[in-house]
PDB file of C-alpha atoms in Angstrom:
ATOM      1  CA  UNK A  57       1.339  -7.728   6.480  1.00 50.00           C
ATOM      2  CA  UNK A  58       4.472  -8.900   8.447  1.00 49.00           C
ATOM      3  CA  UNK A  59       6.545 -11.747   8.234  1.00 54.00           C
ATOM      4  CA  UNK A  60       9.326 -13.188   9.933  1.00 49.00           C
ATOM      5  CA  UNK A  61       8.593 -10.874  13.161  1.00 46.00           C
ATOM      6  CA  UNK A  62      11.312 -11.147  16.032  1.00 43.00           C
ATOM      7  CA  UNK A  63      10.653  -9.759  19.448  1.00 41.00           C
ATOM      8  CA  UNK A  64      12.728  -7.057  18.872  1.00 45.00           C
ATOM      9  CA  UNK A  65      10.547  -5.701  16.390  1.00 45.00           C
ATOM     10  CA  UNK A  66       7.811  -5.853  17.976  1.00 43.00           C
ATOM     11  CA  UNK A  67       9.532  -3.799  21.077  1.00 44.00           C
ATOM     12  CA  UNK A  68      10.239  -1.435  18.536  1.00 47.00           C
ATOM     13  CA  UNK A  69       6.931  -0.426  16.562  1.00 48.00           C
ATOM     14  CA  UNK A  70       5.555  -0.359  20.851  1.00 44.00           C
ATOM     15  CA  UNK A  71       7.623   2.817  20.719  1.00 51.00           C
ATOM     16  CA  UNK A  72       5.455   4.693  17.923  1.00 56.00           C
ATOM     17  CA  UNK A  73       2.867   6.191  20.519  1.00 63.00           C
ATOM     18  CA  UNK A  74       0.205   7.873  18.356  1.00 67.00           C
ATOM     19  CA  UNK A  75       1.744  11.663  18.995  1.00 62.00           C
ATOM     20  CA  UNK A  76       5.061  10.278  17.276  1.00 69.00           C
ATOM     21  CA  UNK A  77       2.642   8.825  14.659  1.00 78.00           C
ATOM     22  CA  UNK A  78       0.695  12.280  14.394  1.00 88.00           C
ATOM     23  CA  UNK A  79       3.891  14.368  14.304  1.00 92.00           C
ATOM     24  CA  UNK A  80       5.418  12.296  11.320  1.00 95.00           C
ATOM     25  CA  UNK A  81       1.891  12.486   9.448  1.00 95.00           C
ATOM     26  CA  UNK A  82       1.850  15.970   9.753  1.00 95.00           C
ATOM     27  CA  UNK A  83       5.565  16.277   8.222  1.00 96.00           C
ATOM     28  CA  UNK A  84       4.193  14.055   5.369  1.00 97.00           C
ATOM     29  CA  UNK A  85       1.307  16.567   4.457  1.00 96.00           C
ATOM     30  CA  UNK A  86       2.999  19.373   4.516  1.00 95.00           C
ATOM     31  CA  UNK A  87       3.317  21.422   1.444  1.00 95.00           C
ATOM     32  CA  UNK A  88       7.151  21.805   0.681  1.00 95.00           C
ATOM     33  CA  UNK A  89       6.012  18.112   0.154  1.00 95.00           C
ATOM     34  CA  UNK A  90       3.971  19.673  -2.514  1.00 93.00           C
ATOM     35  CA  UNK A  91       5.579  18.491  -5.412  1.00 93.00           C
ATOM     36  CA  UNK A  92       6.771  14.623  -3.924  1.00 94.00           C
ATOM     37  CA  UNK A  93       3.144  13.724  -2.767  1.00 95.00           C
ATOM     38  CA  UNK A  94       1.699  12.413  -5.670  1.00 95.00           C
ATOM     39  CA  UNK A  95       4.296   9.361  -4.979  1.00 96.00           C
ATOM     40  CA  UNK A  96       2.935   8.894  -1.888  1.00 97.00           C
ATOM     41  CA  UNK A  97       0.255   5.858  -2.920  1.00 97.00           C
ATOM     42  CA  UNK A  98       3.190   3.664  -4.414  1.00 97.00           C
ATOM     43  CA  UNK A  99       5.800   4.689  -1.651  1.00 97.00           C
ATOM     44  CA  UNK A 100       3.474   4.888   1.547  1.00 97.00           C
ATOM     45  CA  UNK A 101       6.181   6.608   3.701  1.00 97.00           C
ATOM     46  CA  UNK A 102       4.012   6.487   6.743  1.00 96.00           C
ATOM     47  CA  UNK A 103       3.516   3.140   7.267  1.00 96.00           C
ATOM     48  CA  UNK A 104       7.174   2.349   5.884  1.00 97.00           C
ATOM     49  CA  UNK A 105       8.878   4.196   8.153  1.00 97.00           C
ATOM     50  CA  UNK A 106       6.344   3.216  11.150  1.00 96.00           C
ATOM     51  CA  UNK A 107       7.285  -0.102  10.278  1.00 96.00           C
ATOM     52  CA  UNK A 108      11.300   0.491   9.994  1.00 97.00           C
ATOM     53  CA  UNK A 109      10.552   1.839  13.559  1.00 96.00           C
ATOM     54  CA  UNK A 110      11.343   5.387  13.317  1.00 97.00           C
ATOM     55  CA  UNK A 111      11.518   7.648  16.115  1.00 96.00           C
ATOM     56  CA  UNK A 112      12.286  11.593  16.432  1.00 96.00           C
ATOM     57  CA  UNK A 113      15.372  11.285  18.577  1.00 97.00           C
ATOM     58  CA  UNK A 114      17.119   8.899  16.519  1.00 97.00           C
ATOM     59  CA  UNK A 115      20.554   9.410  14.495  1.00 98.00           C
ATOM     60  CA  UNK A 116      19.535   8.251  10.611  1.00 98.00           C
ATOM     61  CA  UNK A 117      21.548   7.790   8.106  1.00 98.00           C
ATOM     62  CA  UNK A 118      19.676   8.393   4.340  1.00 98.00           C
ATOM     63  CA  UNK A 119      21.897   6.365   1.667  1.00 98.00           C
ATOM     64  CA  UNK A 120      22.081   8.470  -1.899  1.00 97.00           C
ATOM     65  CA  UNK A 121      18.746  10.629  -2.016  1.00 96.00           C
ATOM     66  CA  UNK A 122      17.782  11.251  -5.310  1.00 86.00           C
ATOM     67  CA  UNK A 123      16.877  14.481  -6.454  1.00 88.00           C
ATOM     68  CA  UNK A 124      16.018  16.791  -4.183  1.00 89.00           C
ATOM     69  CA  UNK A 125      15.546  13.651  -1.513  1.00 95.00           C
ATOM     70  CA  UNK A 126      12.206  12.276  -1.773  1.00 96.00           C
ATOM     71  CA  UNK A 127      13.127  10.658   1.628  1.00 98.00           C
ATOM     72  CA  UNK A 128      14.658  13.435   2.757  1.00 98.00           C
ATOM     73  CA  UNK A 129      11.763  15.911   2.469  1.00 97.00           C
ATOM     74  CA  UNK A 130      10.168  13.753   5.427  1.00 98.00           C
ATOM     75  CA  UNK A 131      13.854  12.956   7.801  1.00 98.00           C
ATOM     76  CA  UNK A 132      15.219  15.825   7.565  1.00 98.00           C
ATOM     77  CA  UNK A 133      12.267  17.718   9.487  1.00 97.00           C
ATOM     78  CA  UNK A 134      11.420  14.815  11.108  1.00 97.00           C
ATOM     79  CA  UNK A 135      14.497  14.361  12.838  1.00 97.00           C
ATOM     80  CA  UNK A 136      15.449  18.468  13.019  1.00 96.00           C
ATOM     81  CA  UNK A 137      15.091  19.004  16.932  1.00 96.00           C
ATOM     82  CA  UNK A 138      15.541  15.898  18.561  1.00 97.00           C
ATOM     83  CA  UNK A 139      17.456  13.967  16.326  1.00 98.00           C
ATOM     84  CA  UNK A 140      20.401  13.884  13.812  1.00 98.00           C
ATOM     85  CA  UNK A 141      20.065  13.247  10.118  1.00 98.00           C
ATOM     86  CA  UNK A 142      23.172  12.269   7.424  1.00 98.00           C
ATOM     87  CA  UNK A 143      22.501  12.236   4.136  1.00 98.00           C
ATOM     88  CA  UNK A 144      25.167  10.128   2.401  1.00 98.00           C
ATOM     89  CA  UNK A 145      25.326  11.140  -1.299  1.00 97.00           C
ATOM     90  CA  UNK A 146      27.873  10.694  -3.702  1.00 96.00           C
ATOM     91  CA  UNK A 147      31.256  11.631  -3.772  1.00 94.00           C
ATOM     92  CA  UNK A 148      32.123  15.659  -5.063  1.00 93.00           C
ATOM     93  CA  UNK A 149      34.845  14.413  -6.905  1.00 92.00           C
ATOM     94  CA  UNK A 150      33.615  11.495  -8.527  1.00 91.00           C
ATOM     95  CA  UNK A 151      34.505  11.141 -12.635  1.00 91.00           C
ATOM     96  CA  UNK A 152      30.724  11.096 -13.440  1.00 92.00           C
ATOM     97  CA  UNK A 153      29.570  14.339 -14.206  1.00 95.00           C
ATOM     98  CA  UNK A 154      25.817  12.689 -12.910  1.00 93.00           C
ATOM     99  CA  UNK A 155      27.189  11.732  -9.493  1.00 94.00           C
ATOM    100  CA  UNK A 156      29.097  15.304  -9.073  1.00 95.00           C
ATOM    101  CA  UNK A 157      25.628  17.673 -10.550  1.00 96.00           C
ATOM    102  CA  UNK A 158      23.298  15.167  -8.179  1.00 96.00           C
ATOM    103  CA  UNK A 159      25.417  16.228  -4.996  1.00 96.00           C
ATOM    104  CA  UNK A 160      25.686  19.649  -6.197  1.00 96.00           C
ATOM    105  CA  UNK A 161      21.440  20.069  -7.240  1.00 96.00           C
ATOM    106  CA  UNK A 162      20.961  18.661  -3.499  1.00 96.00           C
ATOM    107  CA  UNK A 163      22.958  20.520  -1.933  1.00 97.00           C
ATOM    108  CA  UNK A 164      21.373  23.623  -3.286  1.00 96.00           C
ATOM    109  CA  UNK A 165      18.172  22.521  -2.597  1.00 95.00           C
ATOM    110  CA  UNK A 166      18.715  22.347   1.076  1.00 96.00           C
ATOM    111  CA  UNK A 167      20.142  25.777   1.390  1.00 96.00           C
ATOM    112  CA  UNK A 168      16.886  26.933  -0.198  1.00 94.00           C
ATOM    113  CA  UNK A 169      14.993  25.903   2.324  1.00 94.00           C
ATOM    114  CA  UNK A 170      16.871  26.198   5.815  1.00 95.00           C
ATOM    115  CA  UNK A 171      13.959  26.013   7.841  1.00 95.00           C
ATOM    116  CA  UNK A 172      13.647  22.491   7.165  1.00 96.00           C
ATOM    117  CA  UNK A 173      17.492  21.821   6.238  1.00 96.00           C
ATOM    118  CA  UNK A 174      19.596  23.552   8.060  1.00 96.00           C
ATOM    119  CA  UNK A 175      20.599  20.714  10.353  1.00 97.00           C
ATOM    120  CA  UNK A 176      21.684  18.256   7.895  1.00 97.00           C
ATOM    121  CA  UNK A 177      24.927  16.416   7.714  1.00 98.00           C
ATOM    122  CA  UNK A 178      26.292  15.859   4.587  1.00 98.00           C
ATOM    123  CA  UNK A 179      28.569  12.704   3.812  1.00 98.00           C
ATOM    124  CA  UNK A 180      29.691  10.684   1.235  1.00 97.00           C
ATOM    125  CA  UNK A 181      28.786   7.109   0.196  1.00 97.00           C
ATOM    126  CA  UNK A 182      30.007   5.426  -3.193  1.00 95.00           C
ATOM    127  CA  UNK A 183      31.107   1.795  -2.518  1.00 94.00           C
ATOM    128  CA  UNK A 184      33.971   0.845  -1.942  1.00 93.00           C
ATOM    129  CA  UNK A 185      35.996   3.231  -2.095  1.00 93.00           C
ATOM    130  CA  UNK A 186      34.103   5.780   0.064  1.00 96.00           C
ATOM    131  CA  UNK A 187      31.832   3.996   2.713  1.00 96.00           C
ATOM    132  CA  UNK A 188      31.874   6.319   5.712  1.00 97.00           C
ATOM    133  CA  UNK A 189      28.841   7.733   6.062  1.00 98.00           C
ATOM    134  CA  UNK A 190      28.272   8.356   9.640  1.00 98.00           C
ATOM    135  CA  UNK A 191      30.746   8.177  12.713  1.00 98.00           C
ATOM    136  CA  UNK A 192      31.270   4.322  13.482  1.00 97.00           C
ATOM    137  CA  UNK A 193      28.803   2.781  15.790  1.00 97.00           C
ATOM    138  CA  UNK A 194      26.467   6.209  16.161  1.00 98.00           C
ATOM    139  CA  UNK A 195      23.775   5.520  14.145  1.00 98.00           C
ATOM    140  CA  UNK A 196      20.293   4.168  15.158  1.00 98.00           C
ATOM    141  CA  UNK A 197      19.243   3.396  12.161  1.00 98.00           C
ATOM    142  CA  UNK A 198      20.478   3.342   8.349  1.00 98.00           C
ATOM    143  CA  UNK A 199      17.642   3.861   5.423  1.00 98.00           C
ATOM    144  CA  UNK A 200      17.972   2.941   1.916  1.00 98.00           C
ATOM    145  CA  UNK A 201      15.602   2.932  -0.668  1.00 98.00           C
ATOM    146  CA  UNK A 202      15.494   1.800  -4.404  1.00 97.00           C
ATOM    147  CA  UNK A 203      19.798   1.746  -4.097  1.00 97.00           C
ATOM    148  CA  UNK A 204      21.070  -1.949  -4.237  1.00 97.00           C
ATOM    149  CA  UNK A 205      20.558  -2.513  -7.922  1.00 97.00           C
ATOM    150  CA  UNK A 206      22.560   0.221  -8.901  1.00 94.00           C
ATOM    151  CA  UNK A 207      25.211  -1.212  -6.704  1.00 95.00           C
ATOM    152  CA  UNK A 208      25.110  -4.558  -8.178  1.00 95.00           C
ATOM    153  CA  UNK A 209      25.154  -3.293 -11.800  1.00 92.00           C
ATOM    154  CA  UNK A 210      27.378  -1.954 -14.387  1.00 75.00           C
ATOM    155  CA  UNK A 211      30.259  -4.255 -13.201  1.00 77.00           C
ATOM    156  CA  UNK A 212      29.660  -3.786  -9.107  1.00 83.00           C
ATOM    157  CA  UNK A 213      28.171  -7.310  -8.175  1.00 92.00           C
ATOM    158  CA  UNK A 214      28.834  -8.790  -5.187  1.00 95.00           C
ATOM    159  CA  UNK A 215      31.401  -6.658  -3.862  1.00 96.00           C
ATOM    160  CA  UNK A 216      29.871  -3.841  -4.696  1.00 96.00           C
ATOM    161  CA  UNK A 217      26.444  -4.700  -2.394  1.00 97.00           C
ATOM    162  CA  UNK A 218      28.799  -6.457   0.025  1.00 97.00           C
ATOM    163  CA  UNK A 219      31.136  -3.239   0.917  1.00 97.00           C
ATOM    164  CA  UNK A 220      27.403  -1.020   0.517  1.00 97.00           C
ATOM    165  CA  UNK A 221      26.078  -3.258   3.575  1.00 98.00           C
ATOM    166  CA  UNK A 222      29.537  -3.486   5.544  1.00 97.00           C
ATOM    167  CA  UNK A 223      29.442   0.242   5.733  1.00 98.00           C
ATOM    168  CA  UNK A 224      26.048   0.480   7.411  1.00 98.00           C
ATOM    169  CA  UNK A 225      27.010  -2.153  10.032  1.00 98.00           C
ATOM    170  CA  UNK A 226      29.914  -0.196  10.687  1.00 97.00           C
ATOM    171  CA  UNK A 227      28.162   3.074  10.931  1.00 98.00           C
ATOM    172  CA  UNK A 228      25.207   1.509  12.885  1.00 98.00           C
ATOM    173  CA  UNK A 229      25.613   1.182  17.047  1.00 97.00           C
ATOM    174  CA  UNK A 230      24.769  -2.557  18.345  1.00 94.00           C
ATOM    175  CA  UNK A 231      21.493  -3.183  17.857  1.00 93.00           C
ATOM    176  CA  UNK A 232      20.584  -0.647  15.371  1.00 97.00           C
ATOM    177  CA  UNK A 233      18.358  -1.496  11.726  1.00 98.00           C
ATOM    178  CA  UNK A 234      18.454  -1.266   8.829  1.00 98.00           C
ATOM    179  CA  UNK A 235      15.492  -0.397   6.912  1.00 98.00           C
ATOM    180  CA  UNK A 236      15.864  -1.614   2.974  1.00 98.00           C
ATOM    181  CA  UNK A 237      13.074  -1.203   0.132  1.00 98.00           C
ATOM    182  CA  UNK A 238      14.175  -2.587  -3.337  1.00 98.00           C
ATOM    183  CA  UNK A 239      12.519  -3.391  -6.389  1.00 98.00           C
ATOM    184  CA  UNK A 240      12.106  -6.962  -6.211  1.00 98.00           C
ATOM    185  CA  UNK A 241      12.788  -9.353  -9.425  1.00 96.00           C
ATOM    186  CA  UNK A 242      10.321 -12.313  -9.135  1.00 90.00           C
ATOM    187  CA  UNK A 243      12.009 -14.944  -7.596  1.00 89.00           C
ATOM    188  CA  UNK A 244      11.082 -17.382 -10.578  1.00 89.00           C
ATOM    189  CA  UNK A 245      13.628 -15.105 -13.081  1.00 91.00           C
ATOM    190  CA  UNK A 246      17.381 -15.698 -13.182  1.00 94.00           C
ATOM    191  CA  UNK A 247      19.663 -14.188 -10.839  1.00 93.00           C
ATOM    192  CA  UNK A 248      21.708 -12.732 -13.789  1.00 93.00           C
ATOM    193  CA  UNK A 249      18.311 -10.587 -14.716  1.00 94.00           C
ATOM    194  CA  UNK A 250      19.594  -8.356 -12.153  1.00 95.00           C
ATOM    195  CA  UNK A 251      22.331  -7.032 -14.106  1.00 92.00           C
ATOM    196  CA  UNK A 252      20.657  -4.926 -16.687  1.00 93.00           C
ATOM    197  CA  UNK A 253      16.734  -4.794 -15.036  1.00 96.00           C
ATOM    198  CA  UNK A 254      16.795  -2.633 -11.908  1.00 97.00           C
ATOM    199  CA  UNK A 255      15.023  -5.347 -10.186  1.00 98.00           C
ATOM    200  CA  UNK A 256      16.943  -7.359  -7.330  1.00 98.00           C
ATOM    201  CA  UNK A 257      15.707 -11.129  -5.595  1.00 97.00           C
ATOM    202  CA  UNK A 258      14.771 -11.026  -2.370  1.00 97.00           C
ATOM    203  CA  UNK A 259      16.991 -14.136  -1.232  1.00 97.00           C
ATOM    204  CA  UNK A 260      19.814 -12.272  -2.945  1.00 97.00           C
ATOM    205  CA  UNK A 261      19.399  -9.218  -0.999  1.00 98.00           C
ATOM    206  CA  UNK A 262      19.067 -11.111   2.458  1.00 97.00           C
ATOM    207  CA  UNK A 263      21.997 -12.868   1.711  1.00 97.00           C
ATOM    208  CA  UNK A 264      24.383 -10.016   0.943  1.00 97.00           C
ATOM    209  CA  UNK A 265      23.126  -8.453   4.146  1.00 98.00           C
ATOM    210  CA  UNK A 266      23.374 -11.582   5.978  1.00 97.00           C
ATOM    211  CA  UNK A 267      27.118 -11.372   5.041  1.00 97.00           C
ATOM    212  CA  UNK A 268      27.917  -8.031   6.085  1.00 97.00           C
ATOM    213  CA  UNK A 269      26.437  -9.333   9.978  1.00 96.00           C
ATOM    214  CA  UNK A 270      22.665  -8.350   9.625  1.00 97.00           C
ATOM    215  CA  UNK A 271      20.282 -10.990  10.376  1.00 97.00           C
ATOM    216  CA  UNK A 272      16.693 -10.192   9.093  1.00 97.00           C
ATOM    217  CA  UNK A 273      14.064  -9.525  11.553  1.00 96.00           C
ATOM    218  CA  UNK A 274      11.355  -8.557   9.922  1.00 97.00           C
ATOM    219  CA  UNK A 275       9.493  -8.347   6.280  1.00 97.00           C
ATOM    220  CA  UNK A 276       6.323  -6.072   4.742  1.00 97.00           C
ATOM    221  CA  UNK A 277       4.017  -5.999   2.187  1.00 96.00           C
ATOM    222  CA  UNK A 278       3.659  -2.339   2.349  1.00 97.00           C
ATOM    223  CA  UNK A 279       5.321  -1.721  -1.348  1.00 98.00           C
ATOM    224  CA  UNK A 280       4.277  -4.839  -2.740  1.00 98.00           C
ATOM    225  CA  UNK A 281       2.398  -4.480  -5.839  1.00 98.00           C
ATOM    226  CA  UNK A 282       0.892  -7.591  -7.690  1.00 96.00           C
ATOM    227  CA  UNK A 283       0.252  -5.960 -11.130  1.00 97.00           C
ATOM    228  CA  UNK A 284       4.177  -5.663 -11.516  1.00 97.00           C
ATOM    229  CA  UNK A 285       5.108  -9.185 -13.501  1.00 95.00           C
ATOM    230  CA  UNK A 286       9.117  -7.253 -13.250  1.00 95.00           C
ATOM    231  CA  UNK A 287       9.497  -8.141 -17.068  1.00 94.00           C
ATOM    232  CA  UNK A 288       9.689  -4.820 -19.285  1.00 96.00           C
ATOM    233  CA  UNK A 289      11.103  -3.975 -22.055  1.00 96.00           C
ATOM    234  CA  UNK A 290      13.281  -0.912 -19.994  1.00 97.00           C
ATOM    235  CA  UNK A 291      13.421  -3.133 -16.860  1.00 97.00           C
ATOM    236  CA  UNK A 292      12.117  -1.077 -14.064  1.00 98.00           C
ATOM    237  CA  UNK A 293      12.505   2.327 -15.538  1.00 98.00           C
ATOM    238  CA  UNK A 294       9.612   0.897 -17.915  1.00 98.00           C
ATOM    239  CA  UNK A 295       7.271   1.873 -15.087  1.00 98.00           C
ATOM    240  CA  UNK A 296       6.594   5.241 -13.836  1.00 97.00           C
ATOM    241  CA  UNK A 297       7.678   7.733 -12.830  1.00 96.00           C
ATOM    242  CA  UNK A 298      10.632   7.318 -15.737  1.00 97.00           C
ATOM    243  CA  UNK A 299       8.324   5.537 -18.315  1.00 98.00           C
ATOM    244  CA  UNK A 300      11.059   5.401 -20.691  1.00 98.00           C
ATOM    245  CA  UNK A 301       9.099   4.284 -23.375  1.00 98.00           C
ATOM    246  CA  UNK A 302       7.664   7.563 -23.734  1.00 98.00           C
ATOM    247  CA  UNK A 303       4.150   7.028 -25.115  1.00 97.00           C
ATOM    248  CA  UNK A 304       4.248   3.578 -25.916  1.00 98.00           C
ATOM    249  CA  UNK A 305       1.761   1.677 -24.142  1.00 97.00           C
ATOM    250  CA  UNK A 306       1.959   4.638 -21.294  1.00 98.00           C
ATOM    251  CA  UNK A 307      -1.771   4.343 -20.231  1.00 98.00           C
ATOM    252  CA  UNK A 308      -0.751   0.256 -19.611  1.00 98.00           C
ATOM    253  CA  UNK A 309       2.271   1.417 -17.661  1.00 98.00           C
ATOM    254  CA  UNK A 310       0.440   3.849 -15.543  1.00 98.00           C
ATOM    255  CA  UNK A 311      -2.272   1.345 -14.841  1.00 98.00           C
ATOM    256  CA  UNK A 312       0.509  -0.745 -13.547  1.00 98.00           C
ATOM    257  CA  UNK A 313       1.818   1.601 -11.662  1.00 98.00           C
ATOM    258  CA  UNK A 314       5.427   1.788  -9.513  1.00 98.00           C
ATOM    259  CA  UNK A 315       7.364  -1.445  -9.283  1.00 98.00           C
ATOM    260  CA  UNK A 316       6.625  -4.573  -6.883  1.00 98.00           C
ATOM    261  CA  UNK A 317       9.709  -3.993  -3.916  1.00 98.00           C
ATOM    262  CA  UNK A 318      10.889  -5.799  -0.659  1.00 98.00           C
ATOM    263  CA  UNK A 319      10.387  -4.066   2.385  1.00 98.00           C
ATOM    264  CA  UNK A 320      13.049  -5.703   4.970  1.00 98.00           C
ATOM    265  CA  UNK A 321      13.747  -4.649   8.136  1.00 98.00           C
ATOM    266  CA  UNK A 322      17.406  -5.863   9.258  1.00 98.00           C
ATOM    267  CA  UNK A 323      18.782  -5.866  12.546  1.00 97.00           C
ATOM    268  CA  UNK A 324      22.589  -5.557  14.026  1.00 94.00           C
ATOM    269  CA  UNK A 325      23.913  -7.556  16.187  1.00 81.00           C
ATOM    270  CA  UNK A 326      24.801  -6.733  19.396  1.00 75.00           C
ATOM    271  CA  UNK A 327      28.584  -7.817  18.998  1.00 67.00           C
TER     272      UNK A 327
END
């Protein structure tokens, strides 16, 4: 299942003793999870963020949860009494009216539920222009999931991804991670497909990072998923859960289920 394994990570997975592994398991079946569960076979959050090497004490930095935070549901509780937890959204004052009523939905979904909430740090992450997400250097790890595409599209490109990963070294202490899942475009298509499909190359997305001072210590198979050719009419949104083709062909969609992504761990250097 992993590739490319350094030392380091394996010092780090020796760290998830099997109370840390029970404690997280029991965040993921709980039921305010009620309603994000039935993700849970595509996205496999346990074993992702077992693998990303997450630990209760750690300062972790969510980029742009969706929704009510998918991720979030899991961190924030996760990390509640030991840890710290920012969850870097977009920016209140942004000209799209999506970017401003996303902040504003999450926000109000954390204040309904404080008991699981009520510790979480709010800041603001919409590249490049706003890129400080945590206090330099503090955090132990940075978490992104199913984000660089929309980076990279709709006129960001490479600067766009570049700045993105230059803010999460800068936020990160030496020697913290990054943990990255993307939908992956098959390394066989063009890498102008990215523009307009959702789906990102692999080499692409090392090389950005590689840029911005990561090196890449570590690769899974976790969110792989073979069925997913990455060639749809909609691009990824295709798939579920958007299935933007409505009906059409839905019961070949759902069979395919969510898209094929890159699970990369990254690692900060020490400098």
């Amino acid at each position: 299942m992993f590739k490319k394994t350094a030392l380091i990570t394996i010092i780090i997975l020796s760290f998830l003793t099997p109370a840390i592994a029970s404690e997280l398991k029991d965040i993921i079946d709980s039921k305010h999870r009620a309603d994000a569960s039935a993700r849970d076979v595509y996205r496999n959050p346990q074993a992702t963020l077992e693998f990303f090497g997450l630990k209760p004490d750690m300062t972790v930095v969510e980029i742009w949860p969706g929704g009510k935070g998918w991720y979030t549901e899991i961190l924030a509780p996760y990390l509640k009494e030991k840890g710290r937890f920012y969850a870097a959204h977009f920016n209140e004052d942004s000209s799209s009216e999506f970017y401003r009523s996303s902040r504003q939905h999450f926000i109000d979904s954390l204040a309904e539920s404080p008991e699981h909430y009520d510790q979480v740090k709010l800041s603001t992450f919409n590249p490049p222009n706003y890129v400080d997400i945590a206090p330099a250097g503090t955090a132990d790890m940075v978490l992104t999931f199913r984000n660089v595409h929309n980076w990279f599209m709709r006129g960001g490109g490479d600067e766009r991804v570049l700045s993105a990963f230059e803010a999460f070294h800068k936020a990160l202490k030496p020697g913290g991670v990054l943990g990255l899942v993307e939908h992956r475009l098959a390394d066989t298509r063009p890498l102008s497909d990215q523009e307009a499909s959702g789906y990102m190359r692999q080499d692409y997305v090392q090389n950005m990072a590689e840029k911005a001072g990561f090196t890449l210590i570590a690769e899974s198979d976790i969110n792989r998923n073979s069925k997913d050719s990455t060639d749809h009419p909609r691009g990824v949104w295709t798939l579920p859960p958007t299935l933007r083709l409505g009906e059409e062909n839905k019961e070949h969609y759902l069979q395919i289920g969510e898209s094929d992504r890159m699970t990369l761990l990254f690692h900060r250097s020490t400098k």
